[in-house]
Amino acid sequence: MLKNQKFHDFKLPDMQTFLYPADLGDLRKALDEAAEIKQDRYKHQQLGHNKTALLIFFNNSLRTRLSTQKAALNLGMNVIVLDINQGAWKLETERGVIMDGDKSEHLLEAIPVMSSYCDIIGVRTFARFENREDDYSESILRQFIRHSGKPVFSMESATVHPLQAFADLITIEEYKKTARPKVVMTWAPHPKALPQAVPNSFAQWMLAADVDFVYTCPEGYELDAQFVGDLKPEYDQAKAFANADFVYAKNWSCPGVTLPDKYGQILSKDMSWMVDSDHMALTNNAFFMHCLPVRRNMIVSDDVIEAPTSLVIPEAANREISATVVLKRMLQAI
Ligand code: CP
């Protein structure tokens, strides 16, 4: 286990679920496994023979959809992809509701039916911003975990995006120039209210890894303690950027920690937070990272994302590697 891994109990990698860094066990071993898979991504082709991955999307995706399918194919699995909102029955997710509206099927029947066709389930289901408690309890994903009887992994759910954060960590491991780099996650403006899943996971994984992690945001955007522990944000973005080796930009809406009544809302569109070359000049010639998709000239300027120090493409490519490690671990646990 790495030095700062502390937010969840240490677990052996007999993975039935994948939401948090602790689900992978020793992160050093997971990174070594990722490097080995990158050398030969088809090495474990036999592991998935006659096994089926079902990837269920309640929300849009480009990278997760493609990279997770590719990972399953790397392991010799069959893959079924279901876009719930395109062709499936509209699903009710709350128990006790009189289903006299437009929702024809309940998740409580749909989950065991879907699980009967597969061996491992991936679910993408974003925060709905209707109720913080529902979102922060991962109510939809938890129903899959409870009622499917199959290993379940988050492909970005209400509060976490672990496949992204693991790919980000793999990328930092590949590009770091010092043993313990300074990694800065910065809030940046966006026209729409976005979930906190990516920043939550990125912070949680960085705090579990061997890096010096700082996050910076305007007041009101403080992240939940279950992901950042007692780490407080640096509100002065310029101060945070000093000596940074990696800058990770991301927008998120109000997490409702210090302002509970503002949960899921946009508190600021301050364009001075956009990452441009003046910001990057404050750093230690830092690499730029973003999970994509990104709004150019809102989150990051054209010149920064197009610079040789931009890692957005290798980072996205590493999504195949993180997903291959996770599916491999899950296949080994079946
Ligand atoms: N970064 C990421 O998860 O991309 P998609 O939403 O396109 O899958």
Short mmCIF file of N, CA, C and O and ligand atoms in Angstrom, two decimals, residues 60-65 124 126 155-156 161 164 291-293 319, ligand 1:
data_model
loop_
_atom_site.label_atom_id
_atom_site.label_comp_id
_atom_site.label_asym_id
_atom_site.label_seq_id
_atom_site.Cartn_x
_atom_site.Cartn_y
_atom_site.Cartn_z
N ASN A 60 -24.24 9.76 -21.78
CA ASN A 60 -23.37 9.75 -22.95
C ASN A 60 -21.92 9.40 -22.59
O ASN A 60 -21.48 9.62 -21.47
N SER A 61 -21.20 8.92 -23.60
CA SER A 61 -19.78 8.61 -23.40
C SER A 61 -19.11 8.38 -24.75
O SER A 61 -19.72 7.83 -25.66
N LEU A 62 -17.87 8.79 -24.85
CA LEU A 62 -17.03 8.42 -26.00
C LEU A 62 -15.89 7.53 -25.51
O LEU A 62 -15.79 6.35 -25.86
N ARG A 63 -15.04 8.07 -24.63
CA ARG A 63 -13.86 7.35 -24.16
C ARG A 63 -14.20 6.09 -23.38
O ARG A 63 -13.63 5.02 -23.64
N THR A 64 -15.11 6.21 -22.43
CA THR A 64 -15.41 5.06 -21.56
C THR A 64 -16.02 3.93 -22.38
O THR A 64 -15.68 2.76 -22.21
N ARG A 65 -16.92 4.31 -23.26
CA ARG A 65 -17.60 3.34 -24.12
C ARG A 65 -16.57 2.55 -24.95
O ARG A 65 -16.58 1.33 -24.98
N ARG A 124 -22.61 3.26 -16.21
CA ARG A 124 -22.42 4.72 -16.20
C ARG A 124 -23.74 5.37 -15.80
O ARG A 124 -24.75 5.22 -16.49
N PHE A 126 -24.77 9.14 -14.06
CA PHE A 126 -24.32 10.40 -13.49
C PHE A 126 -25.18 10.84 -12.29
O PHE A 126 -26.31 10.37 -12.13
N MET A 155 -18.46 3.07 -14.34
CA MET A 155 -17.87 3.66 -15.56
C MET A 155 -18.11 5.18 -15.53
O MET A 155 -18.24 5.81 -16.57
N GLU A 156 -18.14 5.74 -14.38
CA GLU A 156 -18.49 7.06 -13.88
C GLU A 156 -19.90 6.99 -13.37
O GLU A 156 -20.86 6.84 -14.13
N HIS A 161 -15.34 8.44 -10.60
CA HIS A 161 -14.97 7.99 -11.95
C HIS A 161 -13.61 7.27 -11.83
O HIS A 161 -12.57 7.77 -12.25
N GLN A 164 -11.18 6.53 -14.82
CA GLN A 164 -10.48 7.74 -15.25
C GLN A 164 -9.32 8.05 -14.31
O GLN A 164 -8.19 8.30 -14.75
N CYS A 291 -9.55 15.14 -18.34
CA CYS A 291 -10.13 13.82 -18.65
C CYS A 291 -10.81 13.77 -20.01
O CYS A 291 -11.03 12.69 -20.54
N LEU A 292 -11.16 14.92 -20.56
CA LEU A 292 -11.94 15.03 -21.80
C LEU A 292 -13.35 14.45 -21.62
O LEU A 292 -13.49 13.51 -20.85
N PRO A 293 -14.39 14.94 -22.29
CA PRO A 293 -14.34 16.02 -23.27
C PRO A 293 -14.09 17.37 -22.56
O PRO A 293 -14.49 17.56 -21.42
N ARG A 319 -6.97 4.93 -20.72
CA ARG A 319 -8.25 4.40 -20.25
C ARG A 319 -8.39 2.92 -20.64
O ARG A 319 -9.00 2.14 -19.92
N1 CP B 1 -13.39 10.96 -19.71
C1 CP B 1 -14.51 10.26 -20.00
O1 CP B 1 -15.02 9.47 -19.19
O2 CP B 1 -14.96 10.45 -21.26
P1 CP B 1 -16.39 9.98 -21.79
O3 CP B 1 -17.43 10.72 -20.99
O4 CP B 1 -16.41 10.35 -23.24
O5 CP B 1 -16.51 8.49 -21.57
#
